[in-house]
Coordinates of C-alpha atoms (C1' of nucleotides) in Angstrom, one line a residue:
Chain W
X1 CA 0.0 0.0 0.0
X2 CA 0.9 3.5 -0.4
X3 CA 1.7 5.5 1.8
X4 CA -0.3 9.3 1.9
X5 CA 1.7 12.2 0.9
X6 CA 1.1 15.8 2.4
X7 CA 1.7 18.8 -0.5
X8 CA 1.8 21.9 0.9
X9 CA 0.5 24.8 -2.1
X10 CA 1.4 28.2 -1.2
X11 CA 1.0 31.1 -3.1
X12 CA 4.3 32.6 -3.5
X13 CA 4.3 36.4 -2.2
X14 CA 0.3 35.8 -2.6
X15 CA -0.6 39.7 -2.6
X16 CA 2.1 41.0 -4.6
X17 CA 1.1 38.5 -7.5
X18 CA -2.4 39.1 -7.4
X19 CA -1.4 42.3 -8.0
X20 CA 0.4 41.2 -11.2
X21 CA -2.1 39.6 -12.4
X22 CA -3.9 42.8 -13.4
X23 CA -1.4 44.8 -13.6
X24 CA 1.7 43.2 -15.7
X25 CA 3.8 46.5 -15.7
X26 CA 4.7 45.4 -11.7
X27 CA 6.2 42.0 -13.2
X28 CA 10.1 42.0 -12.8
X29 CA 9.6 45.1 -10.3
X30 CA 10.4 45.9 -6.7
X31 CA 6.7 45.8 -5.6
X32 CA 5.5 46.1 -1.5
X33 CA 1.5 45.5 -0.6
X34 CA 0.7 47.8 2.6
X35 CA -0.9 47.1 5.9
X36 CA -4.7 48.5 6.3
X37 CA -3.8 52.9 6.7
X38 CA -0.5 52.1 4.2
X39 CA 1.0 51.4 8.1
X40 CA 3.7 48.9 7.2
X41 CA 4.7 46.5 4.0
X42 CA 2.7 43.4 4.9
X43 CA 4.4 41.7 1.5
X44 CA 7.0 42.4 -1.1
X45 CA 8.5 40.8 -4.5
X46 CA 11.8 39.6 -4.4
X47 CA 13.2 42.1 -6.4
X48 CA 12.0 44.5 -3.4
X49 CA 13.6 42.2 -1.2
X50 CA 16.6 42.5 -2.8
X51 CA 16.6 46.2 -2.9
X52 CA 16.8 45.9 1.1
X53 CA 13.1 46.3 1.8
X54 CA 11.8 45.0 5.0
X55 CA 8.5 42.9 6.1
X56 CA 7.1 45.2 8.3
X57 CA 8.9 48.5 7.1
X58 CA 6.6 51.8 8.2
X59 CA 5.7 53.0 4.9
X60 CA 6.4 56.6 6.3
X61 CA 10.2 55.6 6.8
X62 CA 10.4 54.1 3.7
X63 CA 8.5 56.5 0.9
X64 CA 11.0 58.8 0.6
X65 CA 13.7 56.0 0.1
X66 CA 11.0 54.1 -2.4
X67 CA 11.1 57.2 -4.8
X68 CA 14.5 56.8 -5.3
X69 CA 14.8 53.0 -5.9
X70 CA 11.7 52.9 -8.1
X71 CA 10.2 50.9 -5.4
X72 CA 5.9 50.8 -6.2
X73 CA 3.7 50.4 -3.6
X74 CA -0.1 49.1 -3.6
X75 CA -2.6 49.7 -0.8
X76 CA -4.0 46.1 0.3
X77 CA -6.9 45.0 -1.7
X78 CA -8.1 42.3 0.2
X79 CA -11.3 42.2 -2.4
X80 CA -9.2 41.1 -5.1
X81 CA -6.8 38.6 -3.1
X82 CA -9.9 37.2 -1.0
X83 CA -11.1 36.3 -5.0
X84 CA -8.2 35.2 -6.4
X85 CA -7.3 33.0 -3.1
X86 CA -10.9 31.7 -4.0
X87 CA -10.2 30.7 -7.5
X88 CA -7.0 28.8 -6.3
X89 CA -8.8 27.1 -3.3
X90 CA -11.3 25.2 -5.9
X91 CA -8.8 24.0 -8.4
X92 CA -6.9 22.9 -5.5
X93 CA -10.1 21.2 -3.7
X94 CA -10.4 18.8 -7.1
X95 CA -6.9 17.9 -7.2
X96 CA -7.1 15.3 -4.3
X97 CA -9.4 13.9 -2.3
X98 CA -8.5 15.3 1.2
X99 CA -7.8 18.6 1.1
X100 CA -7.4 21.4 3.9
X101 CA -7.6 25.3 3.3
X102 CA -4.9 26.6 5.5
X103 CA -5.1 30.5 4.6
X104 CA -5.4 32.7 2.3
X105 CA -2.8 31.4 0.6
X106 CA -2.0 27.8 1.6
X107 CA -3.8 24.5 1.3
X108 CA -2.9 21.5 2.1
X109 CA -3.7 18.4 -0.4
X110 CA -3.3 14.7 0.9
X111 CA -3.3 11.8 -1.5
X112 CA -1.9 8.3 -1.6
X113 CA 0.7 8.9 -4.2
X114 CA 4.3 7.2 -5.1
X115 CA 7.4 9.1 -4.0
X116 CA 8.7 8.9 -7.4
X117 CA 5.0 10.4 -8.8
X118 CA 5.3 13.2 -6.3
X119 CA 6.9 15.7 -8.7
X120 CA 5.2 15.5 -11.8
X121 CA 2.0 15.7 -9.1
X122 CA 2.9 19.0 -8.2
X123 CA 4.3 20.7 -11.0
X124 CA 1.0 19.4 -12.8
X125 CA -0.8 21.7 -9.9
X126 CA 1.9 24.3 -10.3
X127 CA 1.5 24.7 -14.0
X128 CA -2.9 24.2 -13.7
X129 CA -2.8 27.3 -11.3
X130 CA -0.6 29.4 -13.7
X131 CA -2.9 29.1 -16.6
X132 CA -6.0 28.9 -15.0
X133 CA -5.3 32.0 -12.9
X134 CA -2.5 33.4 -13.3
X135 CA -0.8 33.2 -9.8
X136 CA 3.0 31.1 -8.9
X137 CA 3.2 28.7 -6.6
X138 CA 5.5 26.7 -4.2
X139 CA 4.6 23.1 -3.7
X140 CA 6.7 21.3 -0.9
X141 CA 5.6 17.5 -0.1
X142 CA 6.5 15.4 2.7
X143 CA 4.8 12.7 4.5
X144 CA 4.2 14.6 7.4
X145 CA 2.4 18.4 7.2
X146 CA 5.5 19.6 8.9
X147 CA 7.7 18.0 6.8
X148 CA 5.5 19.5 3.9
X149 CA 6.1 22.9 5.6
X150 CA 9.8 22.7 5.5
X151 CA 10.2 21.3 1.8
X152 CA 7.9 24.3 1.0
X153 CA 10.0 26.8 2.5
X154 CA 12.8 25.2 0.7
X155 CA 11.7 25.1 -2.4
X156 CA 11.0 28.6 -2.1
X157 CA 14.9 29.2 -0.5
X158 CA 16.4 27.3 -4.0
X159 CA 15.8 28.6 -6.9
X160 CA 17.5 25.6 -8.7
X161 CA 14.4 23.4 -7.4
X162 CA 11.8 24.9 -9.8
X163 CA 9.2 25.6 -7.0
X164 CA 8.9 22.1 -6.0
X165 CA 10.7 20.4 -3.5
X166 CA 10.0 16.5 -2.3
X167 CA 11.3 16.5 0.8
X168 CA 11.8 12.8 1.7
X169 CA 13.7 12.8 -2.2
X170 CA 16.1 14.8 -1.3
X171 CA 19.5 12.8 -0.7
X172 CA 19.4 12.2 2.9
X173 CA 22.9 14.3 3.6
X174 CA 21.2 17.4 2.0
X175 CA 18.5 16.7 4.7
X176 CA 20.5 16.0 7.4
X177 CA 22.4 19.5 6.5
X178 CA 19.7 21.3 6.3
X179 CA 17.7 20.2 9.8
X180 CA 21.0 20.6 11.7
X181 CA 21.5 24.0 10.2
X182 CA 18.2 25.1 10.7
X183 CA 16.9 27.1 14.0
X184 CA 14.1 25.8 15.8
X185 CA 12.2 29.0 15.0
X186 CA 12.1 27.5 11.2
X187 CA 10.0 25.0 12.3
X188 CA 6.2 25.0 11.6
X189 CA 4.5 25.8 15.0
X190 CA 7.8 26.7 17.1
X191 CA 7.7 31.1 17.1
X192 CA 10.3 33.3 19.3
X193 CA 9.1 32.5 22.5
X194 CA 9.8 28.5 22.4
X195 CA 12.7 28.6 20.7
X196 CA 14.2 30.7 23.3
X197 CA 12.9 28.6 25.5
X198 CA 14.3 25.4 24.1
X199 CA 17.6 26.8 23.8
X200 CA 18.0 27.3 26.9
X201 CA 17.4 23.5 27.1
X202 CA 20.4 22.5 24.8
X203 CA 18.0 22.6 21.5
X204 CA 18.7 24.6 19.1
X205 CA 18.5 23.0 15.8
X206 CA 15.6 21.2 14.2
X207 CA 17.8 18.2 14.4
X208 CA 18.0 19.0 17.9
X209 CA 14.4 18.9 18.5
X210 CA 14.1 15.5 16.5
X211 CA 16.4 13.8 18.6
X212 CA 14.5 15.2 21.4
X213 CA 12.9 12.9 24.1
X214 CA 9.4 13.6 23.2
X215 CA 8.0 12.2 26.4
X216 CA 10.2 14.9 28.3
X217 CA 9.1 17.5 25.3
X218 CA 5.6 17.1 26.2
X219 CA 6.1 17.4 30.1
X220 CA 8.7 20.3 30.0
X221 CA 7.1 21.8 27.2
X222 CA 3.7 21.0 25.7
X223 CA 1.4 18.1 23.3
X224 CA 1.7 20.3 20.9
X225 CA 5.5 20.6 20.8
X226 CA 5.7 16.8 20.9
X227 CA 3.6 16.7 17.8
X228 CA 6.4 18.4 16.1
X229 CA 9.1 16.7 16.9
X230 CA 7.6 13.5 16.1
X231 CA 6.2 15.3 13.0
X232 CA 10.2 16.3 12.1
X233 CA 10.8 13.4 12.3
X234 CA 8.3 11.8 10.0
X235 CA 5.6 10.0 11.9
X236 CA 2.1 12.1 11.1
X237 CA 0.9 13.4 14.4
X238 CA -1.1 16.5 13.4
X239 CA -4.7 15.8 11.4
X240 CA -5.4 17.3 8.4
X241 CA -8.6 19.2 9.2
X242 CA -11.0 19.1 5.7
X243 CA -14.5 19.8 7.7
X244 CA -14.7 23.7 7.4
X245 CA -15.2 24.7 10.9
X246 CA -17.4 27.5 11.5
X247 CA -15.4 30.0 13.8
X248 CA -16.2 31.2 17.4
X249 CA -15.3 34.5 17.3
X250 CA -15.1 37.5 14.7
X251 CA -13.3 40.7 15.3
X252 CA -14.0 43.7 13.1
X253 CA -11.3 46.1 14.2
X254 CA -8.9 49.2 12.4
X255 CA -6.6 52.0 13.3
X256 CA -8.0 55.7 12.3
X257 CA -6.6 57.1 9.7
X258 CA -6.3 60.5 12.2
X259 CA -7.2 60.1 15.7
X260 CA -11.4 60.5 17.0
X261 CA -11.7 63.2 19.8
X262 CA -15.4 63.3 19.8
X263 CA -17.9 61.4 21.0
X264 CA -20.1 62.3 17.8
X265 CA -16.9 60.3 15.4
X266 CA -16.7 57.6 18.1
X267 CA -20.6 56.9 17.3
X268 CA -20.2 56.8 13.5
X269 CA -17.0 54.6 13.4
X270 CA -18.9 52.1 16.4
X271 CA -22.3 52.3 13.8
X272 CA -20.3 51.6 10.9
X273 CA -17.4 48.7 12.5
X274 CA -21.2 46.9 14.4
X275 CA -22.7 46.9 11.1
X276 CA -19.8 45.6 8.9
X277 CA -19.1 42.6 11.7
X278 CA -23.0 42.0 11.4
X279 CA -22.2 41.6 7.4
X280 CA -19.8 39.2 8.0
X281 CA -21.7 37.4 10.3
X282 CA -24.6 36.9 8.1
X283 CA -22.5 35.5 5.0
X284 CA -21.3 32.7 7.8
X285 CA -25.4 32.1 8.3
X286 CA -24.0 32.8 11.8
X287 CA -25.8 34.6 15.3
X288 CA -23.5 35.8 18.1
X289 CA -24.8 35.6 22.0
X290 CA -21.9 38.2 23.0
X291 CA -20.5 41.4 22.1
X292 CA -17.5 43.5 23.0
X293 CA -16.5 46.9 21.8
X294 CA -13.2 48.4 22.6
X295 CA -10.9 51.3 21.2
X296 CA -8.0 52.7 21.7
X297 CA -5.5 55.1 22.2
X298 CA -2.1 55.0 20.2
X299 CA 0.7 52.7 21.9
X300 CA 3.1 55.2 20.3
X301 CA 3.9 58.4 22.1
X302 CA 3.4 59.4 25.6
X303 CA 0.1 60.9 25.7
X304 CA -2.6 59.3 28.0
X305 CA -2.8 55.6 27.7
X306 CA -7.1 54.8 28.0
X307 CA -8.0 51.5 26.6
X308 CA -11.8 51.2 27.7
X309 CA -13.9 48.3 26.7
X310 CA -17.6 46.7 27.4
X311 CA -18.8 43.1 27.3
X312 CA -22.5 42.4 27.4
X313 CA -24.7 39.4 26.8
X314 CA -27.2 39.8 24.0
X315 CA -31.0 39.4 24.7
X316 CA -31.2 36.6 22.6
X317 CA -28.7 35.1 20.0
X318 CA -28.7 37.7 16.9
X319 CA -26.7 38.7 13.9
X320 CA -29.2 42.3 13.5
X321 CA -27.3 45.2 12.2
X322 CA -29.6 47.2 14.3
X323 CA -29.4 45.2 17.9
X324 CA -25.4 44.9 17.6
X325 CA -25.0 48.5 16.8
X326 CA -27.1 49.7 19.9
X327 CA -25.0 47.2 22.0
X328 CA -21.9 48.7 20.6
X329 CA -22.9 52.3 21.1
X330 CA -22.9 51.4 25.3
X331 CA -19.1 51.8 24.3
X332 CA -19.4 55.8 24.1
X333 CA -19.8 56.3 27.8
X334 CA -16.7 54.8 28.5
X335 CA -15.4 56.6 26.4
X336 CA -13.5 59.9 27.8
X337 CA -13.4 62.4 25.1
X338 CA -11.9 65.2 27.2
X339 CA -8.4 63.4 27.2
X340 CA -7.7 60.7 25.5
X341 CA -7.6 60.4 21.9
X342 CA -8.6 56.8 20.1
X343 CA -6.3 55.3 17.2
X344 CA -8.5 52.9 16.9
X345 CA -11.9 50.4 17.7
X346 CA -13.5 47.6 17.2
X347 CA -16.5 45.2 17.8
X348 CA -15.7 41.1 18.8
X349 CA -18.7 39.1 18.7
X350 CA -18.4 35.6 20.6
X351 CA -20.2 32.8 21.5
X352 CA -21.5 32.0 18.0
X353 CA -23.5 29.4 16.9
X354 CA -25.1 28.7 13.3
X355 CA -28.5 30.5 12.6
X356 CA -30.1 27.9 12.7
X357 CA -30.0 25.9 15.3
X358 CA -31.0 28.6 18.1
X359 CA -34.5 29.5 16.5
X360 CA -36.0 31.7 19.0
X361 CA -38.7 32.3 20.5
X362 CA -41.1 34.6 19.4
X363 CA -40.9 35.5 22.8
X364 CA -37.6 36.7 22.9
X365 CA -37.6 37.5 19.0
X366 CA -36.5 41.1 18.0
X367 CA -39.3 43.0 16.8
X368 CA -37.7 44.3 13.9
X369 CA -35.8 41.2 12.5
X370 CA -39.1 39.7 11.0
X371 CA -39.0 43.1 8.7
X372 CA -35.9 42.2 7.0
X373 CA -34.0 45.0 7.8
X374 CA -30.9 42.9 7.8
X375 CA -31.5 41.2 4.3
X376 CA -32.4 45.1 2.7
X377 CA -29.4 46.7 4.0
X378 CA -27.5 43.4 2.6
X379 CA -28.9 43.9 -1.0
X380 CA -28.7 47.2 -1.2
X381 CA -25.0 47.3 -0.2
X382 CA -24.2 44.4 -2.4
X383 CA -25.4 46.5 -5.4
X384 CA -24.4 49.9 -4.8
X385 CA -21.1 49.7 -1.8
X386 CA -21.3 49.9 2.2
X387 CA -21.5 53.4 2.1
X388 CA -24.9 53.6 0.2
X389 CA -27.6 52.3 3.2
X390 CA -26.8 52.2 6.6
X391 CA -28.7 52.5 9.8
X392 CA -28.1 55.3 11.9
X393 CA -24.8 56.9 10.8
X394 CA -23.4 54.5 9.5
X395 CA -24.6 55.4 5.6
X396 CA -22.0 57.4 3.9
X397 CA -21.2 58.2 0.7
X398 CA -18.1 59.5 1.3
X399 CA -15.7 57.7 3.4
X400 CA -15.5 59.8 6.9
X401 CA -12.2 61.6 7.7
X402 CA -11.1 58.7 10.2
X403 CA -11.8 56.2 7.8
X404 CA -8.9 53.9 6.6
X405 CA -6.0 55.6 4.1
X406 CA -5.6 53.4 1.0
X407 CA -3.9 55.8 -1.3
X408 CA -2.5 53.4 -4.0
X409 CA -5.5 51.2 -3.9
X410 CA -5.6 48.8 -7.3
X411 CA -9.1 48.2 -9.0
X412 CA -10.9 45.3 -7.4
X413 CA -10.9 43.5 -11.1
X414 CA -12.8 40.4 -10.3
X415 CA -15.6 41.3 -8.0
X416 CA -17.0 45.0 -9.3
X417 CA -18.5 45.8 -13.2
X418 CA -17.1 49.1 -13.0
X419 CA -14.0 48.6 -12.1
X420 CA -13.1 45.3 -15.0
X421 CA -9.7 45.5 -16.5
X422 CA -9.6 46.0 -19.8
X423 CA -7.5 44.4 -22.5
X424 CA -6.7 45.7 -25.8
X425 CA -6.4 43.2 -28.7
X426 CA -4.1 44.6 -31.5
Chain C
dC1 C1' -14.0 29.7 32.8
dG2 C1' -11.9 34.2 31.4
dG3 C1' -7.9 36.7 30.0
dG4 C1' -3.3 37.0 28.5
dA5 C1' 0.4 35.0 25.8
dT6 C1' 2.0 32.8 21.8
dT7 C1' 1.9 31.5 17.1
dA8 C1' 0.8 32.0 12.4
dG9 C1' 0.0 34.2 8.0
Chain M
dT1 C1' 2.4 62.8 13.4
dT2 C1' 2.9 58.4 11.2
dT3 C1' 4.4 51.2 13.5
dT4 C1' -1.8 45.7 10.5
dC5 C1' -5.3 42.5 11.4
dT6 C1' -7.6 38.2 12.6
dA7 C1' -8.1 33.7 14.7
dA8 C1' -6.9 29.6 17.2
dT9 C1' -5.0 27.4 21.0
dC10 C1' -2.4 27.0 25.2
dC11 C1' -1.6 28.2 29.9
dC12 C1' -2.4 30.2 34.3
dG13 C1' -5.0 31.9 38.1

DNA sequence: CGGGATTAG
DNA sequence: TTTTCTAATCCCG
């Protein structure tokens, strides 16, 4: 019998490329994608890694330097990846029969399929995804997810491997190299803190951690580090999850563009975050039983620090744009507008469940939900844009002056008529 | 059980 | 002046 095989598909600098996909004059260029508010570079091309541009660079500390290298920069458009990511995610889905949607930008496929079969396998999915959408990818295969992990992030370290790398193909010194070289931090699942941690125990390769003890790994440290190790080491300890699991908890949350000093701002941006988290939680057919609303002052600087927050329970279990956004508004006298000045806020809703299995009562029903208000504002905004019907103030045509910055923002090509690309055909 | 810490992308 | 956002899971009190 075969044995399964893990392929790991990642989409290589996913936002940069979906922005080539539109746009071809950013192929072959330094490109960065910017946090929400152009903050920070959230991705870049390797031609702007090369150039000596940083994950995580403030874009304000590196405009002026961008100029001059010919550096372009795109606000996030997470319309267009969230599409694209889609398009990938069902070609991937009919590739193999188990198959586990990691991210935005990673799935991972399992199928029963030779060692020596394992290549053509994934460059058969790397060349589908090229024509069929246009996006690059790295496929790394192992028989373990970790394993897949780290052939992944080698293929996409050697170029000489075409984007593909089989990790149990690889002569064995080339592996043996490579997990003694490697930190623990290059591990799948092992961040700062625990590798820190381990090397003060001795560990500091990956090796390191495969030779580990893992009885002593899961008492010192945790299950889930065990996992790992025995992961590294080839024996499949974590599951491949393929039932979709409806989250627990959605948070809709964003910086100000310029601080809110008013109490009358804090109400708009509260009306307009409740009501966007209650979109969200309508396309997942979802109600919430809890809601929290917070904001903010900046962590930056040493004006007053105010962080206030409220929790309450909801009446009944609800996704209403209009019963969320009264809860949030309980936020505002907390709230003290006389010194602090909020960077940002947000709305978490928790304790959620799926529509339908907490039909209520008519008892403890909300008046207003049997009118639909929910499913109008819905339509409405799906045909003409959030800003175009809200309740309360939350309808705007124009963004308000706190809203979000996204100055280099690229046309959302796949998901709005008006704003199509257009090709010419000479 | 709630909240903070950690990890990931 | 300017430094992302979301979610899951683990751990501790």
């Amino acid at each position: 019998m075969t044995k399964n095989l893990v392929f790991l598909v990642d989409i290589n600098t996913c936002y940069v490329s979906c922005e080539r996909v539109f746009d071809p004059s950013l192929r072959g260029k330094p490109v960065v994608v910017l946090s929400n508010n152009d903050g920070c570079v959230i991705a870049l091309s390797k031609e702007a890694k090369a150039l000596g541009v940083r994950m995580g660079e403030p874009w304000f500390q590196l405009e002026p330097r961008a100029k001059v290298l010919g550096v372009i920069a795109r606000s996030s458009n997470y319309e267009l990846y969230g599409n694209l990511s889609d398009r990938v995610m069902n070609i991937l889905r009919s590739q193999a029969a188990l198959f586990e949607q990691y991210s935005i930008d990673e799935a991972f496929l399992t199928a029963p399929i030779p060692l020596h079969r394992a290549r053509a396998f994934a460059r058969s999915i790397k060349d589908i995804l090229a024509r069929r959408v246009g996006l690059p990818v790295c496929v790394g295969v192992g028989s373990t997810k970790t394993l897949a992990k780290l052939a992944n992030r080698t293929a996409k370290k050697i170029d000489a491997l075409g984007g593909v790398c089989v990790w149990e193909a690889l002569p064995a010194e080339r592996r043996n190299a490579l997990l003694s070289t490697l930190p623990t931090g290059e591990v799948w699942g092992v961040g700062r803190r625990l590798s820190a941690r381990l090397a003060a125990k001795g560990i500091h390769s990956i090796a390191d951690l495969a030779a580990a003890d893992p009885a002593t790994l899961r008492k010192q440290f945790s299950v889930v580090l065990m996992r790992t190790a025995l992961e590294v080491r080839g024996t499949p300890a974590i599951e491949l999850e393929t039932e979709r699991k409806l989250r627990d908890q959605l948070i809709y949350s964003r910086m100000f563009s310029t601080p809110i000093e008013t109490r009358e701002d804090m109400r708009q941006a509260l009306s307009i975050y409740a009501q966007r988290a209650s979109r969200r939680l309508q396309a997942d057919r979802q109600v919430a039983s809890q809601l929290t609303a917070f904001c903010g002052t900046s962590y930056f600087g040493d004006r007053t620090q105010h962080h206030p927050g409220i929790r309450l329970t909801l009446p009944a279990p609800t996704a209403d744009p209009a019963v969320l956004t009264r809860a949030a508004l309980g936020l505002l006298d907390h709230a003290d507008f006389g010194v602090a000045r909020y960077a940002r806020a947000g709305i978490m809703l928790t304790d959620l469940r799926p529509a339908d299995s907490a039909v209520p009562l008519d008892f403890f029903a909300y008046p207003h939900e049997q009118r639909n208000i929910a499913a109008l504002l819905e339509q409405v905004q799906a045909a003409h844009g959030e800003g175009s019907l809200g309740l309360g103030y939350a309808g705007l045509a124009q963004p308000a002056h706190w809203e979000m910055r996204r100055d280099m923002l690229s046309p959302r090509a796949t998901t709005h008529w008006q704003e199509l690309a257009t090709a010419r055909v000479l």
